[in-house]
PDB file of C-alpha atoms in Angstrom:
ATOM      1  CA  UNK Q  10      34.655 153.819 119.015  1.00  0.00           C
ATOM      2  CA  UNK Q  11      37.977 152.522 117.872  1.00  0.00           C
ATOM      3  CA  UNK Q  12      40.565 155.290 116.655  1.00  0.00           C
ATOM      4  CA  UNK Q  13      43.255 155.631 113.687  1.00  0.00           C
ATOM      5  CA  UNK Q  14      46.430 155.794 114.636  1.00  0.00           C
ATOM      6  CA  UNK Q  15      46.573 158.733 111.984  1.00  0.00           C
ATOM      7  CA  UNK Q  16      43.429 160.880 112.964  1.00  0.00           C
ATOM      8  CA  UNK Q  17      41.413 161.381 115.717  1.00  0.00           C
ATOM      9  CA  UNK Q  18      38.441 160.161 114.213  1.00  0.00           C
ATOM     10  CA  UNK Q  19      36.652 157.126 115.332  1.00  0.00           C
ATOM     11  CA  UNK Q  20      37.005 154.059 112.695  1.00  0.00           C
ATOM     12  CA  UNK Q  21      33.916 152.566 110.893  1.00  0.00           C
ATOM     13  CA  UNK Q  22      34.338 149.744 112.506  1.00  0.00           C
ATOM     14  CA  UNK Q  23      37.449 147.581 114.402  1.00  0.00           C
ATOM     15  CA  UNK Q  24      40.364 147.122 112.680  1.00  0.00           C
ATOM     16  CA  UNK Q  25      41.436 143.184 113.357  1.00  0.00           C
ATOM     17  CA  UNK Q  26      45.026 141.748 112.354  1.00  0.00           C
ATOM     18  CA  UNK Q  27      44.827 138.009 111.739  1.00  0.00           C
ATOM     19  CA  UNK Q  28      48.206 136.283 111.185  1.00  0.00           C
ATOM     20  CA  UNK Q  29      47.792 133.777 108.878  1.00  0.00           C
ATOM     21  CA  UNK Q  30      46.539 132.911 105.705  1.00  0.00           C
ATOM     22  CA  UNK Q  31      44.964 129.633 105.490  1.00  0.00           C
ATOM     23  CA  UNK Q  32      41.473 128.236 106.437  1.00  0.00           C
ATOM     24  CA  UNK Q  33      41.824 128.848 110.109  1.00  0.00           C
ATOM     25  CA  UNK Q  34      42.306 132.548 109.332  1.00  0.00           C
ATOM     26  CA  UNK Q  35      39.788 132.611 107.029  1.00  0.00           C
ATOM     27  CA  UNK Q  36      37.030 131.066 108.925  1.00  0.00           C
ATOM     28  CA  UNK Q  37      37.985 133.861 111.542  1.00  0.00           C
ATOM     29  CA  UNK Q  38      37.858 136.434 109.623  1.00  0.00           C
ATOM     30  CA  UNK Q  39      34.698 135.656 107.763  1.00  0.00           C
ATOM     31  CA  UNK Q  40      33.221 135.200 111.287  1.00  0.00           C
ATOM     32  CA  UNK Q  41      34.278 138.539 112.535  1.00  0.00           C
ATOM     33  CA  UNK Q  42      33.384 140.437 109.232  1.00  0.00           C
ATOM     34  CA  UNK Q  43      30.215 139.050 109.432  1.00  0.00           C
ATOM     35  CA  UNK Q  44      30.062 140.877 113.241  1.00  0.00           C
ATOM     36  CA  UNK Q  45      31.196 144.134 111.622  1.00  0.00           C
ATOM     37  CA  UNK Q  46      34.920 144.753 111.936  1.00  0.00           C
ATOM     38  CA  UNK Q  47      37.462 145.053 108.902  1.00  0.00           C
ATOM     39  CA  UNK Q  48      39.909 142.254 109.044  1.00  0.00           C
ATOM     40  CA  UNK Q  49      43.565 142.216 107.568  1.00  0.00           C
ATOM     41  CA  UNK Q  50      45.453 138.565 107.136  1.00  0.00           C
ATOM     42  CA  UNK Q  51      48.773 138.588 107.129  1.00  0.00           C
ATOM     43  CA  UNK Q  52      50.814 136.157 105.313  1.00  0.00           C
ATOM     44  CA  UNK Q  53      53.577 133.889 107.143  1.00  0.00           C
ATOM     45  CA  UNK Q  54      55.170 131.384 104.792  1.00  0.00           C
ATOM     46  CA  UNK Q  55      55.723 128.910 107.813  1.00  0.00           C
ATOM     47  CA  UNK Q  56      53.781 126.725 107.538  1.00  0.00           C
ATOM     48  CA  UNK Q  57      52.747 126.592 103.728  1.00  0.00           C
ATOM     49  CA  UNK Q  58      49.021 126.821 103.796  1.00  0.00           C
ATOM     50  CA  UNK Q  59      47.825 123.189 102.279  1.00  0.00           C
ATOM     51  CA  UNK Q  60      44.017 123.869 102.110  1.00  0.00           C
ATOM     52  CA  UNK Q  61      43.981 126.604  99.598  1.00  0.00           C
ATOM     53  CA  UNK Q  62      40.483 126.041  98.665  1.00  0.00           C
ATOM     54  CA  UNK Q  63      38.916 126.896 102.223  1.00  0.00           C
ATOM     55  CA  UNK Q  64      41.453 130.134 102.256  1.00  0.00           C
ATOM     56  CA  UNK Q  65      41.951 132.901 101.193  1.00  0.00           C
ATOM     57  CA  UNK Q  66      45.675 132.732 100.382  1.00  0.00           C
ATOM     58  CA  UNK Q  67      45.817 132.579  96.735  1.00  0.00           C
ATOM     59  CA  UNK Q  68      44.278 135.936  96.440  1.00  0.00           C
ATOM     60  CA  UNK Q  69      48.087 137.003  97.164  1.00  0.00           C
ATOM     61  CA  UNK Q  70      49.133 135.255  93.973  1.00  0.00           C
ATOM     62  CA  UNK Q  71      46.556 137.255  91.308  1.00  0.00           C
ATOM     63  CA  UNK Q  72      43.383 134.350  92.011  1.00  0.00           C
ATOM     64  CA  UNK Q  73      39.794 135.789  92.466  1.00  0.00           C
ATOM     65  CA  UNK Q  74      38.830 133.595  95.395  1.00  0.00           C
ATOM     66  CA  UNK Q  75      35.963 133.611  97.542  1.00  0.00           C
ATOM     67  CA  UNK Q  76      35.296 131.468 100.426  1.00  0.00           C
ATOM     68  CA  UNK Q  77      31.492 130.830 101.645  1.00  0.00           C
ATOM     69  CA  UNK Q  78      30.498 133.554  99.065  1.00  0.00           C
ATOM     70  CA  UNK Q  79      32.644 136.036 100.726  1.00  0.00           C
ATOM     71  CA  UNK Q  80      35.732 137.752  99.023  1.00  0.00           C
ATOM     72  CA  UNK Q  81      38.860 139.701  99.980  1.00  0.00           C
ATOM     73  CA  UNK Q  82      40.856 142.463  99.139  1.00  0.00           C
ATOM     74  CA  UNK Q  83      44.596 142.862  98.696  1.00  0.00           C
ATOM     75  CA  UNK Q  84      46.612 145.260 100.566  1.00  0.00           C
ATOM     76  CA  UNK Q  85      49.731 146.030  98.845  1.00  0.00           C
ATOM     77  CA  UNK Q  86      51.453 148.284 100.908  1.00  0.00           C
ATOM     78  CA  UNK Q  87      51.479 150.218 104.190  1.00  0.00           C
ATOM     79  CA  UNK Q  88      49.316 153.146 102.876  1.00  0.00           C
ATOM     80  CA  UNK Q  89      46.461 151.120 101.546  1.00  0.00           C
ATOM     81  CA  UNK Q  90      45.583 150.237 104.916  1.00  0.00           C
ATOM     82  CA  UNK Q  91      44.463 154.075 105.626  1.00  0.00           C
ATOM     83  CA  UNK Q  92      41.668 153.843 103.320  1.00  0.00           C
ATOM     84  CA  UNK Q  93      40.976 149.999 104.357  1.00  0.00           C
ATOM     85  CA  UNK Q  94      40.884 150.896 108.642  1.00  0.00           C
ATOM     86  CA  UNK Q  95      38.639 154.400 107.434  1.00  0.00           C
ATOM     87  CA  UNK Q  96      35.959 152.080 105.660  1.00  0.00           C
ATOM     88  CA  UNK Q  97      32.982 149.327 106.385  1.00  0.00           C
ATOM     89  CA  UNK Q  98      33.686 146.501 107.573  1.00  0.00           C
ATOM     90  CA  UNK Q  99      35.497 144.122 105.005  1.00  0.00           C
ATOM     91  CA  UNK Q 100      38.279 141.683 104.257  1.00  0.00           C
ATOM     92  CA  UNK Q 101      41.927 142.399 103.212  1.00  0.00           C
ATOM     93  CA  UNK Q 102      45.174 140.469 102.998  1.00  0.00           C
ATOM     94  CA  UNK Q 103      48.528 141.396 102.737  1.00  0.00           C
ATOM     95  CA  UNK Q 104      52.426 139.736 102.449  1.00  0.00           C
ATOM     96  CA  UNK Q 105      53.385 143.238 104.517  1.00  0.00           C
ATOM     97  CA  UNK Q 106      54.406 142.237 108.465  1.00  0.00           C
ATOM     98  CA  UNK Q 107      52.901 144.294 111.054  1.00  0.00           C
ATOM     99  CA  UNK Q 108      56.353 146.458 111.567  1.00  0.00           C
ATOM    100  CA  UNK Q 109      55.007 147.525 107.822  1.00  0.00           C
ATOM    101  CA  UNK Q 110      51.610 148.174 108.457  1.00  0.00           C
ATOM    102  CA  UNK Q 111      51.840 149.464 112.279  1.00  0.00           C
ATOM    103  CA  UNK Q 112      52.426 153.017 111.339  1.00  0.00           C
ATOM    104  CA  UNK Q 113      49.250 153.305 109.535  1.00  0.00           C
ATOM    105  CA  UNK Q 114      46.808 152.384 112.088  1.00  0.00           C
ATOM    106  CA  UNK Q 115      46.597 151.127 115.658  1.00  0.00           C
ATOM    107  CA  UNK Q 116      44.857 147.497 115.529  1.00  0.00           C
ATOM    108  CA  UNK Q 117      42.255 146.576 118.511  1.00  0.00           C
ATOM    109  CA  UNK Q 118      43.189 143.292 117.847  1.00  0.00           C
ATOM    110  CA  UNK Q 119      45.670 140.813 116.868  1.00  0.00           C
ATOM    111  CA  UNK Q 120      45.142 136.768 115.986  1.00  0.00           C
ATOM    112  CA  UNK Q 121      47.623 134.766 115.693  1.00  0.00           C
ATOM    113  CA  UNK Q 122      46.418 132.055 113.429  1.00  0.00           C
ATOM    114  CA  UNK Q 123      50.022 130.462 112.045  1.00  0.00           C
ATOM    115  CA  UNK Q 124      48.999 127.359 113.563  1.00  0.00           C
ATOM    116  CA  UNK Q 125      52.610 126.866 113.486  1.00  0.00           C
ATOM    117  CA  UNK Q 126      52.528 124.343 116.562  1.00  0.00           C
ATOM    118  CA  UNK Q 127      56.284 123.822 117.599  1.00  0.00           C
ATOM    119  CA  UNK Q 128      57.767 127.453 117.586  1.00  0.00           C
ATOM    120  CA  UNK Q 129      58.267 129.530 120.088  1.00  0.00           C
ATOM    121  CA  UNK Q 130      55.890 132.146 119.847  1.00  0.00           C
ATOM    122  CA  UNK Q 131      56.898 135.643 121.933  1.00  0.00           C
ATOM    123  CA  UNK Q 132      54.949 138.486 123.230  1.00  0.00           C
ATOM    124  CA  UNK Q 133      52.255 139.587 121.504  1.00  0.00           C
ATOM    125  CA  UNK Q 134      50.525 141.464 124.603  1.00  0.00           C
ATOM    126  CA  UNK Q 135      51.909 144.838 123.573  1.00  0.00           C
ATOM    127  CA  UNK Q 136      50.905 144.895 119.837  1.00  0.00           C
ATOM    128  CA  UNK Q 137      47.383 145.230 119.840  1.00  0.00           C
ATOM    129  CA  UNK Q 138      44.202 146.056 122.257  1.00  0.00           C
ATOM    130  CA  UNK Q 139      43.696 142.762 122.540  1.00  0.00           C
ATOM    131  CA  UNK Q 140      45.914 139.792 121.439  1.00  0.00           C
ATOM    132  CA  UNK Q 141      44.267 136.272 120.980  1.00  0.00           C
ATOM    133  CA  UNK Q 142      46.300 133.018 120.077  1.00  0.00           C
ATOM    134  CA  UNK Q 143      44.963 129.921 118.489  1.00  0.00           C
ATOM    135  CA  UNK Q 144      46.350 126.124 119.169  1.00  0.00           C
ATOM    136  CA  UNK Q 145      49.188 125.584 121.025  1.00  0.00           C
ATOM    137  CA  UNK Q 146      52.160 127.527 122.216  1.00  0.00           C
ATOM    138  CA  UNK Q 147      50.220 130.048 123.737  1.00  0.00           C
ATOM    139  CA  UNK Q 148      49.736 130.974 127.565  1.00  0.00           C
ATOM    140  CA  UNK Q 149      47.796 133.642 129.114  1.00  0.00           C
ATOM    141  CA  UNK Q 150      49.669 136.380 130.776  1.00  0.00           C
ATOM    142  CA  UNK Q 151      52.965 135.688 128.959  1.00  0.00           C
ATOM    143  CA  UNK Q 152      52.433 136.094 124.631  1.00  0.00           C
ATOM    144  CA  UNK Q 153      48.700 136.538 124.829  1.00  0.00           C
ATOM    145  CA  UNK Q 154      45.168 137.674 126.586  1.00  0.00           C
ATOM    146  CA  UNK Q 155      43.219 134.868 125.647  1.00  0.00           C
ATOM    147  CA  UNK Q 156      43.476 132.036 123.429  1.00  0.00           C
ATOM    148  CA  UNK Q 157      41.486 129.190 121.901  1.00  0.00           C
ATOM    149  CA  UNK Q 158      42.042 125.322 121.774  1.00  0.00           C
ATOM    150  CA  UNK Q 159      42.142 123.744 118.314  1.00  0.00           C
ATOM    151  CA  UNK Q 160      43.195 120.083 119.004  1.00  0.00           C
ATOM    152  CA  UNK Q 161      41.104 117.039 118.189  1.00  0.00           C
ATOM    153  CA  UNK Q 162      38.472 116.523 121.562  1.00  0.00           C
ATOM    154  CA  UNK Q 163      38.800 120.160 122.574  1.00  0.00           C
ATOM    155  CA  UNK Q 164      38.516 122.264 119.463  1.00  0.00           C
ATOM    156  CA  UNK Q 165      37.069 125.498 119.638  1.00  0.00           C
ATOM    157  CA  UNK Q 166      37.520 125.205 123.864  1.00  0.00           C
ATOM    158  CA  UNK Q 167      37.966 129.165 125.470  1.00  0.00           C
ATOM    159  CA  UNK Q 168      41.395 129.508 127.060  1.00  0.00           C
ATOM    160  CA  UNK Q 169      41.190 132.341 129.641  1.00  0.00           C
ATOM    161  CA  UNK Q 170      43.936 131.143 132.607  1.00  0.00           C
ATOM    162  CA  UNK Q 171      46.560 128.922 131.846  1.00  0.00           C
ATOM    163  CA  UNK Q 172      48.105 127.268 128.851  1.00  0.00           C
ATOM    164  CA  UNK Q 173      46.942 125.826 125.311  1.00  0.00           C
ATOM    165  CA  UNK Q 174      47.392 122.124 125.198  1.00  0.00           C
ATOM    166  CA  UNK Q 175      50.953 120.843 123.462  1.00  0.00           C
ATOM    167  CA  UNK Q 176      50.662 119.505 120.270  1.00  0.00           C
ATOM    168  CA  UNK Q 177      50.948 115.689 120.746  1.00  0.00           C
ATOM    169  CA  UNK Q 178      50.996 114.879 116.801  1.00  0.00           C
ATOM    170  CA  UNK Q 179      47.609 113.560 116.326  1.00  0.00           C
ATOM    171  CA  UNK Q 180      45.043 115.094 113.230  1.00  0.00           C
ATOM    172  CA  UNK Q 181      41.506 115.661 113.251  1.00  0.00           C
ATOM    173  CA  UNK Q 182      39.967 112.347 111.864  1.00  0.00           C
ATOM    174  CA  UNK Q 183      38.353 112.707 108.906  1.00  0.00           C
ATOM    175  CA  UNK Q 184      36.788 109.735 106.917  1.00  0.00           C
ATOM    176  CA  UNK Q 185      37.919 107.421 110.267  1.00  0.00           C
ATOM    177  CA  UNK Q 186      41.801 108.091 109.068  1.00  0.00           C
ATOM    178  CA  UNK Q 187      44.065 110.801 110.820  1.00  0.00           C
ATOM    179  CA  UNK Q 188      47.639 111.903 110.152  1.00  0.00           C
ATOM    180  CA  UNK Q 189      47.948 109.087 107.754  1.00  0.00           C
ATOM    181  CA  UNK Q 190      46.250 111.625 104.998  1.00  0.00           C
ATOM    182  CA  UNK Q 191      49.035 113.660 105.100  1.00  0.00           C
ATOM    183  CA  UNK Q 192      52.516 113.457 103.177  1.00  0.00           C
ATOM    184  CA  UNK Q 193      55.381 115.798 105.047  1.00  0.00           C
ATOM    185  CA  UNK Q 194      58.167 117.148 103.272  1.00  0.00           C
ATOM    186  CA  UNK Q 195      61.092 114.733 104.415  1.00  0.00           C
ATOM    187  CA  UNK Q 196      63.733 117.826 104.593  1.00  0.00           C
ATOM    188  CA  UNK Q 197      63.734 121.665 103.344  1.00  0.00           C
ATOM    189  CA  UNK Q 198      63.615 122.669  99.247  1.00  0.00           C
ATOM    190  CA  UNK Q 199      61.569 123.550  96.398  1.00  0.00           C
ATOM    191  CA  UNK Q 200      57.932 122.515  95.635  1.00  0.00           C
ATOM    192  CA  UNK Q 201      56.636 121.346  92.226  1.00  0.00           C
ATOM    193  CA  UNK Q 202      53.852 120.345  91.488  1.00  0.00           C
ATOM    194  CA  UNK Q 203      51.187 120.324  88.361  1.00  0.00           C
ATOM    195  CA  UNK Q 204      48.057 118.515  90.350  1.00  0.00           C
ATOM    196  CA  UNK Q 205      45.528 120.744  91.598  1.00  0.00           C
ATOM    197  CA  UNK Q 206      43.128 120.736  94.850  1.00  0.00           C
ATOM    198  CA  UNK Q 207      40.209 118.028  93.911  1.00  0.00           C
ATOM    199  CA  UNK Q 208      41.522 116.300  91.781  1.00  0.00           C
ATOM    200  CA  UNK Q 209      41.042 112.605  92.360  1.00  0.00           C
ATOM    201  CA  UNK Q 210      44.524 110.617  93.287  1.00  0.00           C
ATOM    202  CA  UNK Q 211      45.277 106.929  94.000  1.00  0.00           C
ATOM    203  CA  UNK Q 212      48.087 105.251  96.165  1.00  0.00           C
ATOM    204  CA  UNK Q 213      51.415 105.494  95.020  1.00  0.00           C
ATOM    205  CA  UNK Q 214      50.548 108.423  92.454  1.00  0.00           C
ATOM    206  CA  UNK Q 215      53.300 110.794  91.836  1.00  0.00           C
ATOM    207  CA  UNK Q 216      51.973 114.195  92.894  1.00  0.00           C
ATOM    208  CA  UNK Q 217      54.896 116.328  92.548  1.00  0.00           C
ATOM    209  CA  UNK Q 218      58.531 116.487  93.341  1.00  0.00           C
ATOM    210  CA  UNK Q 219      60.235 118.031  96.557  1.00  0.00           C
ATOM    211  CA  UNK Q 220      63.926 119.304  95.549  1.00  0.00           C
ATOM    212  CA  UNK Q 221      63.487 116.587  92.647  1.00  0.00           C
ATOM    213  CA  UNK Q 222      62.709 113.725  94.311  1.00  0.00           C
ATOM    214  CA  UNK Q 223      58.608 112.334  93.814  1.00  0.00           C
ATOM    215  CA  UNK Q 224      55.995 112.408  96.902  1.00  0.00           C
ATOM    216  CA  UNK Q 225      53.212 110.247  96.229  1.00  0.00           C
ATOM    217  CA  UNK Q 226      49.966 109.817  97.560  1.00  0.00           C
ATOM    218  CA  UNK Q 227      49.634 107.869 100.852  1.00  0.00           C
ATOM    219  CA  UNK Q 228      46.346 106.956  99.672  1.00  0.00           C
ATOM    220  CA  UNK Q 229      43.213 107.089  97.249  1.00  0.00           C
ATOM    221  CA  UNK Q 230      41.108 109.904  97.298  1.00  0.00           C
ATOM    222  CA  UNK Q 231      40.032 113.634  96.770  1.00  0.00           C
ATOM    223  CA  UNK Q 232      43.382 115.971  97.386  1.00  0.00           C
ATOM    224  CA  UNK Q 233      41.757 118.317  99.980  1.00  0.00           C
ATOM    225  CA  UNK Q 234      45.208 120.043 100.304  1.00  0.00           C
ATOM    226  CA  UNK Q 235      48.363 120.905  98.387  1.00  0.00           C
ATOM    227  CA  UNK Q 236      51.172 123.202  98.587  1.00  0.00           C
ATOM    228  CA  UNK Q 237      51.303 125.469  95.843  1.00  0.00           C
ATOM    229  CA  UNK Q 238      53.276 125.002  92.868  1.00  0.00           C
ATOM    230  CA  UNK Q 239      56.956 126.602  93.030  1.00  0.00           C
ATOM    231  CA  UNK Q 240      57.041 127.035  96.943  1.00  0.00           C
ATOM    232  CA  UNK Q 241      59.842 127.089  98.645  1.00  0.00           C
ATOM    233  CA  UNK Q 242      58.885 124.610 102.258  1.00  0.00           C
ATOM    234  CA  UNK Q 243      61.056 123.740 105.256  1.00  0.00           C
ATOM    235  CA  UNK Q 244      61.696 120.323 106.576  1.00  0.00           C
ATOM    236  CA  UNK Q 245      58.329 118.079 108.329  1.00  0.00           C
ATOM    237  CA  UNK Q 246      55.789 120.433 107.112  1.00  0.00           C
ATOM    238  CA  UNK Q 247      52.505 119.619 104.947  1.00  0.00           C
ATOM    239  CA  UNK Q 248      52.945 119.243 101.506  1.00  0.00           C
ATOM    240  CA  UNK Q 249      49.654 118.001 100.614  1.00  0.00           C
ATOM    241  CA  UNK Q 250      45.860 115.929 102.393  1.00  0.00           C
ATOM    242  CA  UNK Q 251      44.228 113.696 101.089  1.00  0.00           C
ATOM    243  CA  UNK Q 252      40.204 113.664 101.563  1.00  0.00           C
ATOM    244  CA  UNK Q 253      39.777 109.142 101.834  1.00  0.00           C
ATOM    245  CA  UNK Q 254      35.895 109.732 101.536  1.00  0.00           C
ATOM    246  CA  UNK Q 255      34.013 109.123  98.404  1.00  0.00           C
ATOM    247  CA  UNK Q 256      34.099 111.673  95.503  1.00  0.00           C
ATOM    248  CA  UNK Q 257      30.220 112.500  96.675  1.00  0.00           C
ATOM    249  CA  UNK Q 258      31.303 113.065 100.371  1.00  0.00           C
ATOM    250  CA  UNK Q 259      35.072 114.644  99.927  1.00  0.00           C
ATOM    251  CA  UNK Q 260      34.708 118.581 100.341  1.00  0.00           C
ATOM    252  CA  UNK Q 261      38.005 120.917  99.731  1.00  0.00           C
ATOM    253  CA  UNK Q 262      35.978 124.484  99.121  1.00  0.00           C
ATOM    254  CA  UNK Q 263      34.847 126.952 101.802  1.00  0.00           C
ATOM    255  CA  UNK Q 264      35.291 126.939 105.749  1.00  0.00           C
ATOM    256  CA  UNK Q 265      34.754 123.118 107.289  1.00  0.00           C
ATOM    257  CA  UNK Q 266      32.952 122.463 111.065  1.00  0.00           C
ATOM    258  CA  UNK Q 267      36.263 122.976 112.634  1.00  0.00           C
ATOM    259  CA  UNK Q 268      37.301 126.273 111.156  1.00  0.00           C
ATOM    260  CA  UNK Q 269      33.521 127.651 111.927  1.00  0.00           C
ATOM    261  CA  UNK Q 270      34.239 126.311 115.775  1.00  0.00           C
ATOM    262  CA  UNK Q 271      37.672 127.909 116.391  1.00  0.00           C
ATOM    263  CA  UNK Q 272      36.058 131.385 114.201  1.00  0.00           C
ATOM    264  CA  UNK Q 273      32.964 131.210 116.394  1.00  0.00           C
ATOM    265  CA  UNK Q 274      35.245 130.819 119.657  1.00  0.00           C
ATOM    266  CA  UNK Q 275      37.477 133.782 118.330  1.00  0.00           C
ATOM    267  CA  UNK Q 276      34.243 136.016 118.441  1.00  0.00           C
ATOM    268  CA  UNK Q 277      33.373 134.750 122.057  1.00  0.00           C
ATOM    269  CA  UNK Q 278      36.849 135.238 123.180  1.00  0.00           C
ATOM    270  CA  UNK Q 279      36.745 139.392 121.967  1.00  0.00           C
ATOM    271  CA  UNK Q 280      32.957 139.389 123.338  1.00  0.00           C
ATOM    272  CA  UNK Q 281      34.550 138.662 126.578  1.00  0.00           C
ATOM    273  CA  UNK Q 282      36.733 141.337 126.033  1.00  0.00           C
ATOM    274  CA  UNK Q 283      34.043 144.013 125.373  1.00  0.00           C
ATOM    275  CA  UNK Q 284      35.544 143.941 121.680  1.00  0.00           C
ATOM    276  CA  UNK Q 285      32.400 143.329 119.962  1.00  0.00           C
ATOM    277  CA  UNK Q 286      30.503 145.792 118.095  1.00  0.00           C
ATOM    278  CA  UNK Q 287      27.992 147.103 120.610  1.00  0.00           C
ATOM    279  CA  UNK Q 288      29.555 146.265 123.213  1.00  0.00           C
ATOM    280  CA  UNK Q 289      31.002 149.287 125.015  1.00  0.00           C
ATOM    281  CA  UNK Q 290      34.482 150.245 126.631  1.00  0.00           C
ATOM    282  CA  UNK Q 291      37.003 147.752 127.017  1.00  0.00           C
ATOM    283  CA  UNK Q 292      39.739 147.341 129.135  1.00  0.00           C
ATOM    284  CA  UNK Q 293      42.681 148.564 126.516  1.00  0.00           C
ATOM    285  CA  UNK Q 294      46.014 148.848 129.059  1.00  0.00           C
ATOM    286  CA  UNK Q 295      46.935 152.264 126.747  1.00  0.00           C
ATOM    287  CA  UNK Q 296      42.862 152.794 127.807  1.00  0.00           C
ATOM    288  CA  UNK Q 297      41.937 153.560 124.599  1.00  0.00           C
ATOM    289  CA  UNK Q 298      37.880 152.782 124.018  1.00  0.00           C
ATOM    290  CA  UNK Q 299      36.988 150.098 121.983  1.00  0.00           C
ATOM    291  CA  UNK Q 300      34.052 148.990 120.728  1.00  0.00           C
ATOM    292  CA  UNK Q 301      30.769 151.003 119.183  1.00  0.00           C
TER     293      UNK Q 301
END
């Protein structure tokens, strides 16, 4: 059974830190707490998360949101995670880092779900039983165990030797159009905006203003995704999708196929690493036993 790092009680069920926020995240950790581990996302403002009505995210700003009928908790600070690791299996998020939360409880896992697919991302081998990276910038042996593929043609592919594929620029095509949905922030300031997520926008709308000047829409349609109002965003990041498909077909709420593929490949990845509940020892290198 997993163990609190306070405690040498066995945990409910395993504790799983995803980092990340938006619908990636989400669709992982609704898979896993569906499997029976407790799940914490942790928020990283890089990227902004544009598709806040498959996520989870704007539970950190006061929203009650659910996503496929499921909801989650906030964690406020370090302490709060005690109770959270020591319960059923559930969903929490948090704006605390994992230097924060580390001293409250030793996580079997770690997910790093950014999707932030230029940076460098370091070691993440030593932070959790098991450390699993999604899209690229990730290579087995060096920042993580195992990782999962999450560009278009090999989404939701198991990475176990190897490399992730480099980004290469290209979107998942949705309604036959790709990166032409999106509109990226030109260079670095402040986010404004009073549109929100399905509302119905035409080319050439004005659908807020980045360090005062307007971003319009590329193109008509449902806005699947938006930065949220007031954010502070880097330079060449999303500000906001648009959905091209008719009002009837456009869908901006709950996980998509994609998320559910990368989620369900997330739960085969910790399967293979006898992380699953059920599923016995596992091969912790502190050898800690995982599992129930």
């Amino acid at each position: 059974m997993p163990l609190n790092r306070i405690g040498a009680g066995p945990r409910a069920a395993p504790l799983v830190l995803v980092l990340g926020t938006n619908e990636i995240a989400s669709s992982v950790a609704i898979r896993l707490n569906r499997i029976g581990h407790a799940v914490i996302l942790a928020h990283d403002p890089h990227p902004p998360v544009i598709r806040r009505g498959m996520a989870f995210h704007d539970i950190l700003f006061g929203e009650d949101v659910q996503v496929d009928g499921i909801g989650a908790e906030p964690v406020e600070q370090g302490r709060d995670l005690l109770t959270f690791a020591d319960g059923p299996a559930r969903i929490g998020i948090t704006r605390l880092g994992f230097v924060d939360l580390c001293p409250f409880a030793a996580f079997d896992v770690l997910i790093d779900a950014r999707m932030n697919k230029y940076a460098v991302i370091p070691d993440l081998r030593h932070l959790a039983a098991v450390t699993v990276g999604l899209g690229p910038g990730f290579e087995i042996g060096r920042n993580c165990d195992v990782a999962v593929e999450t560009r278009p043609g090999r989404n939701g592919e198991l990475v176990t030797e190897g490399a992730t594929a480099a980004a290469d620029g290209r979107s998942n095509p949705l309604g036959g159009l790709g990166r032409e949905r999106f509109v990226y922030s030109a260079g670095p300031g402040r986010w404004r905006t009073s549109f929100e997520i399905g509302m119905r926008v035409y080319r050439g709308m004005v659908v807020g203003h980045l360090a005062g000047l307007p971003v319009a829409a590329p193109l008509d349609g449902v806005l699947r995704g938006l930065v949220r109002d007031d954010t502070e965003v880097a330079g060449h990041v999303k500000l906001l999708e648009i959905d091209p498909r008719s009002r009837w077909q456009a869908a901006w709420r709950g996980t998509d196929e994609r998320g559910r593929t990368i989620a369900d490949a997330t739960a085969a990845a910790l399967m293979r690493h006898r992380l699953a509940i059920g599923a016995g020892p596992s091969g912790r290198r502190d050898g800690r036993t995982l599992g129930g």
